[in-house]
Amino acid sequence: MSEVPAPDPLARTQRHQRAASDPGGSAWVVANAGSGKTHVLTLRVIRLLLAGAEPASILCLTFTRTAAAEMARRVFDTLGRWATMPDGELGKAIAELEGREPRAGDLARARRLFADALETPGGLKIQTIHAFCERLLHQFPLEANAPAHFEILDDTGAAALLAEAQQSVMGRARDGGALADALRRLAETTGDAEIAKALSAIIACRDDLRRWFELAAPAGEAGGLDDVLADLRRRLGLDPDDTEESLCRAVCAAADWPHARCRELSDRLAEALAKAGHSYDRRAAEALGRILAAASAVEEARERCGFFLSWDKEASDWRCYSAKQRFGAAFKSAMPGLEEAFVAEAERLVPLLRRLLAVRTFDATAALLRVGDAILDHYRAAKNRLGFLDYDDLIVRTRNLLSRADAAEWVLYKLDARIRHILVDEAQDTSPAQWEIVKSLAGDFFSGAGAVGSVRSMFAVGDDKQSIFGFQGAAPRMLSEMEAHFRSAAEGVEHRFVHAPLSLSFRSTAEVLAAVDKVFSGELEESVTTAYEPHSAHRLDEPGDVVLWPRIAKADVPEPEDWTTPLDAPTQAEAALAERIAEEIGRLVGGEPLRSGKRVRPGGILVLSRKRDAFVVAMHRALKARGIPAAGADRVAVATHIAALDCLALADVMLMPEDDLQLAAVLKSPLVGLDEEALMEVAAERGRRSLWRALGAAEAEPHRAAYARLAGWRSMADQVTPFRFFATVLGPDGGRRAFRSRLGSEADDVLDALLGEALAYEQAEPPTLQGFAAYLRAGTGDIKRELDETAAGVRVMTVHGAKGLEADVVFLVDGGGRVVHPSHRGALVPIGGRGDPAFVWRRRDGEALRRQYQADAEADREATREYRRLLYVGMTRARDRLYVCGVRARKEVEGCWYDLVARALLPADIPRDENAEIVAPFVWGEPLRPPRPPAGEERGDAAPPAGLPGWLRAPAPSPPP
């Protein structure tokens, strides 16, 4: 009997790609990392166009603008080549694409597609969902109740408006009333930092709050705060007349333990203590004394609960004391019935205390909601007045528009004439609100008249194993739920619907993929996906490897305190690990080829961590010390970056040159460039003079040049706008070049953002330098730098930032932190279900409801699942070699990245030290394959072309005044 040949992974993948891109049906693609999802998206768009679909009828929604640009580039590159290909080559390309010979007219249609796509009004709709929503709301502002000709409010502008809203609400509270009472309650509940955190959480979940208002309102009415508070009381099981005072009185109304009984016991305890009683008796006497001395019902209730009940941290609940835990054995035996009476009272108090905690939780949450609602009302009014929508508004208003019966039919009718094919990229990271928009857009695809006539289709591609943006609302469960929804709708009208898994990786070597499969087998498989599809490798003839390094342990004894060391400075272990990685990178870049035969360049290396923490700083420092080029940070906070701080210091000096501290900062910055000695020469001997006057009187050439440079800028600062001022300082006056020389390429992105903020500020406010400085300092926005494979230096990034990227060599760094940290929990605790938002303000241990601990347990489980999905994403960035390394915490963290990988890959008999750490690097492979001969020299990082004209490097002249 002949053996059945194993299926060819490439043939299987091509078959699934062709089925998924078939324009005659709908498809749902689950694509493993590196399996070519963008290629499939591109194929589907091209085949739709080739089948006769109008360019305007295709809507492709991507997760990022970069992904949209990349996909559009691929589509237009293909269509552009088709327009000029010889007939033979074009026919062959179409046959390969369609899996059949071209039909009559296919070649002529293919040649027209490039021009048709370019000439389509608005172009091919390959865009982010936010861009689509913006476009839709501009088309239907009246139906969406959006400001006409609205503009998008960026993060900096939103932060400024919210700060103004908070200040306004605090000012209104001085007039008294419910708002003042709410603020007083907040102040009595916790400190300023916790209040600010809670208000920020209210603002962040304003869509859920708005939804809660709608659901709590009586039928046909607009919801208000009172409706929400009534609903919250009901959810917490409280009666309308339950108050803290009434429940405290119920706690104190103890029939078996009235004041007389407490006084009697106190007297008997005093007699026993006079005869050398037990230490329990002394503490009981003190507790009874506090009960008798309480000045209010609230104080007495606190003392009674503390006497009869204790907090069980393990069970996260209150439990009853017994009499033997409160009284000495001799005293208890001398008081018949004490045990029974004590336990009975304790059991009476447990439900009352839970109810009391529910009331306190309600009161605190009600106060927070009242203040937060007032801030959001002011914020909404300010946006409407100024004609702004923020990014959340785009999604919410579009969802509401498409779900309103009175407007949705008209809007969908107008859209239906154009949109007939929807494609969703990175479907695993699409939020529930975004899926509601997609469902509304495709609502008539498979029903009514929409199911008859011209073909309509739904396509999505994603991978729930790579869903790592839970903090942005991503819900990986929605991937399978939406597939079931659209499959049911399509099959109900006998429309073809294909499920096409893609498991063949065109990115990674077999060793890397086998390691990933081994790590994510068993329990981990179930925690990251609903159906794990093992990986297959396309690069079968290229060996790779996975290397586990011994972790570097943090010191058991805290390092000596040094007041000059920043609080967020890297630890010795983090610095040592960064040095070790930099040393290995130097060895790799220095010429040692990989086992696949590739030679490594700096841009082909990724160093991935979980957070942008002190290790990232240490890593950049180690690379710089060895002269290894680095691409800089992947995300930069503009207002706190050193380049922006130097520019803000310059603005302060322009406004008030007597500010010695800021002047010293400017003098040492790249803008002026004095060294430490030159600064000390002019500063140390200035006496009572300001540093500015001392600099003007100095005779040394560096000081005279610095003074002249600053004086020139001062003469200009009050004559031009902030943008013009900084554009001159950074451009013709060489500031940008100086920053780039000292700080690297990331300074360019920061300075570009600063100039962009200057332009935005001038459009909204009077263009003053002082106002712009205050505006920039108030901003909290970051800029995300695109560090793709074309980067010239080593990329040091978080796994979140590396999503969608890849590299020949990846260092996956486990920082030794907890998998789930309690401090990362949100200020608001959800107590509703899916589609039924409701929440309470988080309370500390001993004051929280049991529902808070239940919600925390579920949140911790989901955070653990996302932590493991981060590991999957990090491991699958590697093309040829994956290093797994890290820092070992003083207390071993079970289930951390390193632990999960080590348990799967390390053999049981590997040598270990006294801390169970491996003693030497371990190269994993089953079995290790011999390396390939080194490949020819690959193109290195591009060098600047020679022979450029001189004017290209000369500073641009200043524009005429």
Short mmCIF file of N, CA, C and O in Angstrom, two decimals, residues 574-670:
data_model
loop_
_atom_site.label_atom_id
_atom_site.label_comp_id
_atom_site.label_asym_id
_atom_site.label_seq_id
_atom_site.Cartn_x
_atom_site.Cartn_y
_atom_site.Cartn_z
N GLU A 574 19.95 45.62 35.05
CA GLU A 574 19.49 46.12 33.75
C GLU A 574 20.65 46.67 32.94
O GLU A 574 20.74 46.43 31.72
N ALA A 575 21.53 47.40 33.59
CA ALA A 575 22.69 47.95 32.89
C ALA A 575 23.60 46.82 32.38
O ALA A 575 24.11 46.88 31.25
N ALA A 576 23.79 45.78 33.21
CA ALA A 576 24.64 44.65 32.79
C ALA A 576 24.03 43.92 31.61
O ALA A 576 24.75 43.51 30.68
N LEU A 577 22.71 43.73 31.62
CA LEU A 577 22.06 43.05 30.50
C LEU A 577 22.18 43.89 29.23
O LEU A 577 22.45 43.34 28.14
N ALA A 578 21.98 45.19 29.34
CA ALA A 578 22.13 46.07 28.17
C ALA A 578 23.54 45.99 27.60
O ALA A 578 23.74 45.93 26.38
N GLU A 579 24.55 45.97 28.48
CA GLU A 579 25.93 45.85 28.02
C GLU A 579 26.16 44.53 27.31
O GLU A 579 26.86 44.47 26.29
N ARG A 580 25.58 43.47 27.84
CA ARG A 580 25.77 42.15 27.23
C ARG A 580 25.13 42.11 25.84
O ARG A 580 25.70 41.54 24.89
N ILE A 581 23.93 42.67 25.72
CA ILE A 581 23.26 42.69 24.41
C ILE A 581 24.05 43.53 23.42
O ILE A 581 24.25 43.13 22.26
N ALA A 582 24.53 44.70 23.87
CA ALA A 582 25.31 45.56 22.99
C ALA A 582 26.58 44.86 22.53
O ALA A 582 27.00 44.99 21.37
N GLU A 583 27.21 44.13 23.44
CA GLU A 583 28.42 43.39 23.07
C GLU A 583 28.11 42.34 22.01
O GLU A 583 28.88 42.18 21.04
N GLU A 584 27.01 41.62 22.17
CA GLU A 584 26.63 40.61 21.19
C GLU A 584 26.29 41.26 19.84
O GLU A 584 26.64 40.73 18.77
N ILE A 585 25.61 42.41 19.89
CA ILE A 585 25.28 43.12 18.64
C ILE A 585 26.57 43.54 17.93
O ILE A 585 26.69 43.41 16.71
N GLY A 586 27.52 44.04 18.69
CA GLY A 586 28.80 44.42 18.10
C GLY A 586 29.49 43.24 17.43
O GLY A 586 30.10 43.37 16.36
N ARG A 587 29.40 42.07 18.05
CA ARG A 587 30.00 40.87 17.47
C ARG A 587 29.28 40.46 16.18
O ARG A 587 29.91 40.08 15.19
N LEU A 588 27.93 40.56 16.20
CA LEU A 588 27.17 40.18 15.02
C LEU A 588 27.42 41.14 13.85
O LEU A 588 27.66 40.71 12.71
N VAL A 589 27.36 42.44 14.16
CA VAL A 589 27.55 43.43 13.10
C VAL A 589 29.00 43.42 12.61
O VAL A 589 29.29 43.75 11.47
N GLY A 590 29.89 42.98 13.49
CA GLY A 590 31.30 42.96 13.12
C GLY A 590 31.65 41.94 12.07
O GLY A 590 32.81 41.89 11.63
N GLY A 591 30.72 41.10 11.66
CA GLY A 591 31.02 40.23 10.55
C GLY A 591 30.60 38.79 10.71
O GLY A 591 30.55 38.05 9.72
N GLU A 592 30.29 38.32 11.91
CA GLU A 592 29.92 36.92 12.05
C GLU A 592 28.54 36.69 11.42
O GLU A 592 27.56 37.32 11.80
N PRO A 593 28.47 35.80 10.42
CA PRO A 593 27.18 35.58 9.77
C PRO A 593 26.26 34.73 10.64
O PRO A 593 26.69 34.01 11.53
N LEU A 594 24.97 34.81 10.36
CA LEU A 594 24.00 33.97 11.02
C LEU A 594 24.05 32.56 10.43
O LEU A 594 24.67 32.32 9.39
N ARG A 595 23.39 31.62 11.08
CA ARG A 595 23.39 30.24 10.58
C ARG A 595 22.70 30.16 9.22
O ARG A 595 22.98 29.24 8.44
N SER A 596 21.81 31.10 8.92
CA SER A 596 21.16 31.11 7.60
C SER A 596 22.07 31.63 6.52
O SER A 596 21.71 31.61 5.34
N GLY A 597 23.27 32.11 6.89
CA GLY A 597 24.20 32.64 5.92
C GLY A 597 24.13 34.15 5.76
O GLY A 597 24.97 34.74 5.06
N LYS A 598 23.15 34.79 6.39
CA LYS A 598 23.01 36.24 6.26
C LYS A 598 24.08 36.96 7.09
O LYS A 598 24.50 36.47 8.15
N ARG A 599 24.45 38.11 6.60
CA ARG A 599 25.27 39.01 7.40
C ARG A 599 24.37 40.08 8.00
O ARG A 599 23.40 40.52 7.38
N VAL A 600 24.69 40.48 9.20
CA VAL A 600 23.79 41.32 9.98
C VAL A 600 24.20 42.77 9.86
O VAL A 600 25.38 43.11 9.94
N ARG A 601 23.21 43.62 9.67
CA ARG A 601 23.44 45.06 9.73
C ARG A 601 22.65 45.62 10.93
O ARG A 601 21.67 44.99 11.38
N PRO A 602 23.00 46.78 11.45
CA PRO A 602 22.28 47.31 12.63
C PRO A 602 20.78 47.43 12.44
O PRO A 602 20.00 47.13 13.34
N GLY A 603 20.35 47.85 11.25
CA GLY A 603 18.92 47.99 11.00
C GLY A 603 18.17 46.68 10.98
O GLY A 603 16.93 46.67 11.02
N GLY A 604 18.88 45.56 10.93
CA GLY A 604 18.24 44.25 10.94
C GLY A 604 18.13 43.64 12.32
O GLY A 604 17.93 42.42 12.44
N ILE A 605 18.28 44.46 13.37
CA ILE A 605 18.24 43.97 14.75
C ILE A 605 17.14 44.70 15.52
O ILE A 605 17.03 45.93 15.45
N LEU A 606 16.34 43.93 16.24
CA LEU A 606 15.30 44.47 17.11
C LEU A 606 15.59 44.06 18.55
O LEU A 606 15.89 42.88 18.81
N VAL A 607 15.50 45.00 19.47
CA VAL A 607 15.56 44.70 20.90
C VAL A 607 14.19 45.03 21.47
O VAL A 607 13.78 46.20 21.46
N LEU A 608 13.48 44.02 21.95
CA LEU A 608 12.09 44.18 22.36
C LEU A 608 11.94 44.01 23.87
O LEU A 608 12.49 43.08 24.45
N SER A 609 11.20 44.91 24.47
CA SER A 609 10.89 44.82 25.90
C SER A 609 9.39 45.03 26.08
O SER A 609 8.68 45.41 25.15
N ARG A 610 8.94 44.78 27.29
CA ARG A 610 7.50 44.94 27.57
C ARG A 610 7.14 46.40 27.76
O ARG A 610 6.06 46.83 27.36
N LYS A 611 8.03 47.18 28.37
CA LYS A 611 7.73 48.57 28.70
C LYS A 611 8.88 49.47 28.28
O LYS A 611 10.01 49.01 28.10
N ARG A 612 8.57 50.76 28.14
CA ARG A 612 9.61 51.75 27.93
C ARG A 612 10.13 52.19 29.30
O ARG A 612 9.71 53.21 29.84
N ASP A 613 11.01 51.39 29.86
CA ASP A 613 11.46 51.64 31.22
C ASP A 613 12.95 51.95 31.24
O ASP A 613 13.55 52.29 30.22
N ALA A 614 13.56 51.80 32.42
CA ALA A 614 14.96 52.14 32.58
C ALA A 614 15.86 51.28 31.70
O ALA A 614 16.94 51.72 31.29
N PHE A 615 15.45 50.04 31.40
CA PHE A 615 16.28 49.20 30.56
C PHE A 615 16.47 49.82 29.18
O PHE A 615 17.55 49.73 28.59
N VAL A 616 15.41 50.43 28.63
CA VAL A 616 15.52 51.04 27.31
C VAL A 616 16.58 52.14 27.33
O VAL A 616 17.38 52.28 26.39
N VAL A 617 16.60 52.93 28.40
CA VAL A 617 17.62 53.97 28.54
C VAL A 617 19.01 53.35 28.58
O VAL A 617 19.94 53.79 27.91
N ALA A 618 19.15 52.29 29.39
CA ALA A 618 20.44 51.61 29.49
C ALA A 618 20.86 51.02 28.16
O ALA A 618 22.06 51.04 27.80
N MET A 619 19.91 50.51 27.40
CA MET A 619 20.23 49.90 26.10
C MET A 619 20.75 50.93 25.12
O MET A 619 21.75 50.72 24.42
N HIS A 620 20.09 52.06 25.05
CA HIS A 620 20.56 53.14 24.15
C HIS A 620 21.95 53.62 24.58
O HIS A 620 22.81 53.89 23.73
N ARG A 621 22.15 53.71 25.88
CA ARG A 621 23.44 54.17 26.39
C ARG A 621 24.55 53.18 26.02
O ARG A 621 25.64 53.58 25.59
N ALA A 622 24.26 51.88 26.14
CA ALA A 622 25.27 50.87 25.83
C ALA A 622 25.59 50.85 24.33
O ALA A 622 26.75 50.69 23.94
N LEU A 623 24.57 51.03 23.50
CA LEU A 623 24.82 51.07 22.06
C LEU A 623 25.65 52.28 21.68
O LEU A 623 26.60 52.20 20.87
N LYS A 624 25.31 53.43 22.27
CA LYS A 624 26.06 54.65 21.96
C LYS A 624 27.51 54.53 22.41
O LYS A 624 28.43 55.00 21.71
N ALA A 625 27.74 53.90 23.57
CA ALA A 625 29.11 53.77 24.08
C ALA A 625 29.97 52.93 23.14
O ALA A 625 31.19 53.13 23.06
N ARG A 626 29.37 52.00 22.41
CA ARG A 626 30.12 51.15 21.48
C ARG A 626 30.11 51.67 20.06
O ARG A 626 30.61 51.01 19.14
N GLY A 627 29.49 52.81 19.84
CA GLY A 627 29.45 53.37 18.50
C GLY A 627 28.54 52.63 17.55
O GLY A 627 28.69 52.72 16.33
N ILE A 628 27.58 51.88 18.09
CA ILE A 628 26.63 51.14 17.26
C ILE A 628 25.44 52.05 16.98
O ILE A 628 24.81 52.56 17.91
N PRO A 629 25.10 52.28 15.72
CA PRO A 629 23.98 53.19 15.44
C PRO A 629 22.66 52.65 15.96
O PRO A 629 22.38 51.45 15.87
N ALA A 630 21.86 53.52 16.53
CA ALA A 630 20.54 53.15 17.06
C ALA A 630 19.50 54.06 16.43
O ALA A 630 19.77 55.23 16.13
N ALA A 631 18.31 53.53 16.22
CA ALA A 631 17.26 54.28 15.54
C ALA A 631 16.51 55.22 16.48
O ALA A 631 15.68 55.99 16.03
N GLY A 632 16.81 55.16 17.78
CA GLY A 632 16.11 56.03 18.73
C GLY A 632 14.83 55.39 19.23
O GLY A 632 14.48 54.27 18.89
N ALA A 633 14.13 56.15 20.07
CA ALA A 633 12.91 55.63 20.69
C ALA A 633 11.78 55.55 19.67
O ALA A 633 11.69 56.36 18.75
N ASP A 634 10.89 54.54 19.84
CA ASP A 634 9.77 54.39 18.92
C ASP A 634 8.61 55.31 19.27
O ASP A 634 7.76 55.57 18.43
N ARG A 635 8.55 55.77 20.50
CA ARG A 635 7.50 56.71 20.92
C ARG A 635 8.14 57.75 21.81
O ARG A 635 8.88 57.42 22.73
N VAL A 636 7.86 59.01 21.53
CA VAL A 636 8.53 60.10 22.23
C VAL A 636 7.47 61.07 22.76
O VAL A 636 6.57 61.48 22.01
N ALA A 637 7.58 61.40 24.03
CA ALA A 637 6.72 62.44 24.62
C ALA A 637 7.32 63.79 24.26
O ALA A 637 8.42 64.14 24.71
N VAL A 638 6.62 64.56 23.44
CA VAL A 638 7.20 65.79 22.90
C VAL A 638 7.55 66.76 24.01
O VAL A 638 8.67 67.28 24.08
N ALA A 639 6.60 67.03 24.89
CA ALA A 639 6.78 68.09 25.88
C ALA A 639 7.89 67.79 26.87
O ALA A 639 8.42 68.71 27.51
N THR A 640 8.25 66.52 27.04
CA THR A 640 9.27 66.16 28.03
C THR A 640 10.56 65.66 27.40
O THR A 640 11.46 65.26 28.11
N HIS A 641 10.64 65.67 26.08
CA HIS A 641 11.88 65.27 25.43
C HIS A 641 12.92 66.36 25.61
O HIS A 641 12.60 67.56 25.62
N ILE A 642 14.17 65.97 25.73
CA ILE A 642 15.23 66.93 26.03
C ILE A 642 15.34 68.02 24.96
O ILE A 642 15.63 69.18 25.27
N ALA A 643 15.09 67.67 23.69
CA ALA A 643 15.17 68.67 22.63
C ALA A 643 14.07 69.72 22.79
O ALA A 643 14.32 70.94 22.65
N ALA A 644 12.85 69.26 23.11
CA ALA A 644 11.75 70.21 23.33
C ALA A 644 11.99 71.03 24.60
O ALA A 644 11.68 72.23 24.63
N LEU A 645 12.54 70.40 25.64
CA LEU A 645 12.83 71.15 26.88
C LEU A 645 13.86 72.24 26.63
O LEU A 645 13.78 73.33 27.20
N ASP A 646 14.85 71.96 25.79
CA ASP A 646 15.84 72.99 25.45
C ASP A 646 15.18 74.14 24.69
O ASP A 646 15.50 75.31 24.92
N CYS A 647 14.26 73.81 23.79
CA CYS A 647 13.55 74.87 23.06
C CYS A 647 12.66 75.68 23.99
O CYS A 647 12.55 76.92 23.85
N LEU A 648 12.01 75.02 24.94
CA LEU A 648 11.20 75.75 25.92
C LEU A 648 12.07 76.62 26.82
O LEU A 648 11.67 77.74 27.19
N ALA A 649 13.25 76.12 27.18
CA ALA A 649 14.17 76.93 27.97
C ALA A 649 14.58 78.17 27.19
O ALA A 649 14.69 79.27 27.75
N LEU A 650 14.81 78.02 25.89
CA LEU A 650 15.15 79.18 25.05
C LEU A 650 13.99 80.18 25.05
O LEU A 650 14.22 81.39 25.15
N ALA A 651 12.76 79.68 24.94
CA ALA A 651 11.60 80.59 24.97
C ALA A 651 11.56 81.35 26.29
O ALA A 651 11.30 82.57 26.32
N ASP A 652 11.83 80.66 27.41
CA ASP A 652 11.83 81.33 28.71
C ASP A 652 12.90 82.41 28.78
O ASP A 652 12.68 83.50 29.33
N VAL A 653 14.08 82.15 28.22
CA VAL A 653 15.16 83.14 28.23
C VAL A 653 14.81 84.33 27.35
O VAL A 653 15.13 85.48 27.69
N MET A 654 14.15 84.07 26.23
CA MET A 654 13.74 85.17 25.36
C MET A 654 12.75 86.09 26.09
O MET A 654 12.76 87.31 25.92
N LEU A 655 11.90 85.49 26.92
CA LEU A 655 10.89 86.27 27.64
C LEU A 655 11.46 86.93 28.88
O LEU A 655 11.06 88.04 29.25
N MET A 656 12.40 86.24 29.58
CA MET A 656 12.99 86.79 30.79
C MET A 656 14.43 86.30 30.90
O MET A 656 14.70 85.26 31.48
N PRO A 657 15.37 87.06 30.36
CA PRO A 657 16.77 86.61 30.35
C PRO A 657 17.38 86.47 31.74
O PRO A 657 18.43 85.84 31.88
N GLU A 658 16.74 87.06 32.76
CA GLU A 658 17.27 86.95 34.12
C GLU A 658 16.97 85.60 34.76
O GLU A 658 17.37 85.37 35.91
N ASP A 659 16.30 84.70 34.05
CA ASP A 659 16.05 83.34 34.56
C ASP A 659 17.35 82.55 34.44
O ASP A 659 17.64 81.94 33.40
N ASP A 660 18.15 82.55 35.51
CA ASP A 660 19.49 81.97 35.44
C ASP A 660 19.47 80.48 35.14
O ASP A 660 20.32 79.98 34.39
N LEU A 661 18.53 79.74 35.75
CA LEU A 661 18.51 78.29 35.55
C LEU A 661 18.24 77.94 34.09
O LEU A 661 18.94 77.12 33.49
N GLN A 662 17.23 78.56 33.50
CA GLN A 662 16.91 78.27 32.11
C GLN A 662 18.01 78.76 31.16
O GLN A 662 18.30 78.11 30.16
N LEU A 663 18.62 79.88 31.50
CA LEU A 663 19.73 80.37 30.67
C LEU A 663 20.89 79.39 30.70
O LEU A 663 21.52 79.10 29.67
N ALA A 664 21.18 78.86 31.88
CA ALA A 664 22.27 77.87 31.98
C ALA A 664 21.94 76.64 31.14
O ALA A 664 22.82 76.05 30.48
N ALA A 665 20.66 76.22 31.15
CA ALA A 665 20.26 75.07 30.34
C ALA A 665 20.45 75.34 28.85
O ALA A 665 20.90 74.47 28.10
N VAL A 666 20.09 76.54 28.42
CA VAL A 666 20.26 76.90 27.00
C VAL A 666 21.74 76.93 26.62
O VAL A 666 22.13 76.46 25.55
N LEU A 667 22.56 77.50 27.51
CA LEU A 667 23.99 77.61 27.20
C LEU A 667 24.63 76.23 27.03
O LEU A 667 25.55 76.05 26.21
N LYS A 668 24.19 75.25 27.81
CA LYS A 668 24.76 73.91 27.69
C LYS A 668 24.07 73.07 26.61
O LYS A 668 24.57 72.00 26.25
N SER A 669 22.96 73.52 26.08
CA SER A 669 22.22 72.77 25.08
C SER A 669 22.93 72.83 23.74
O SER A 669 23.84 73.64 23.52
N PRO A 670 22.53 71.98 22.79
CA PRO A 670 23.12 72.05 21.45
C PRO A 670 22.90 73.39 20.75
O PRO A 670 23.63 73.73 19.82
#
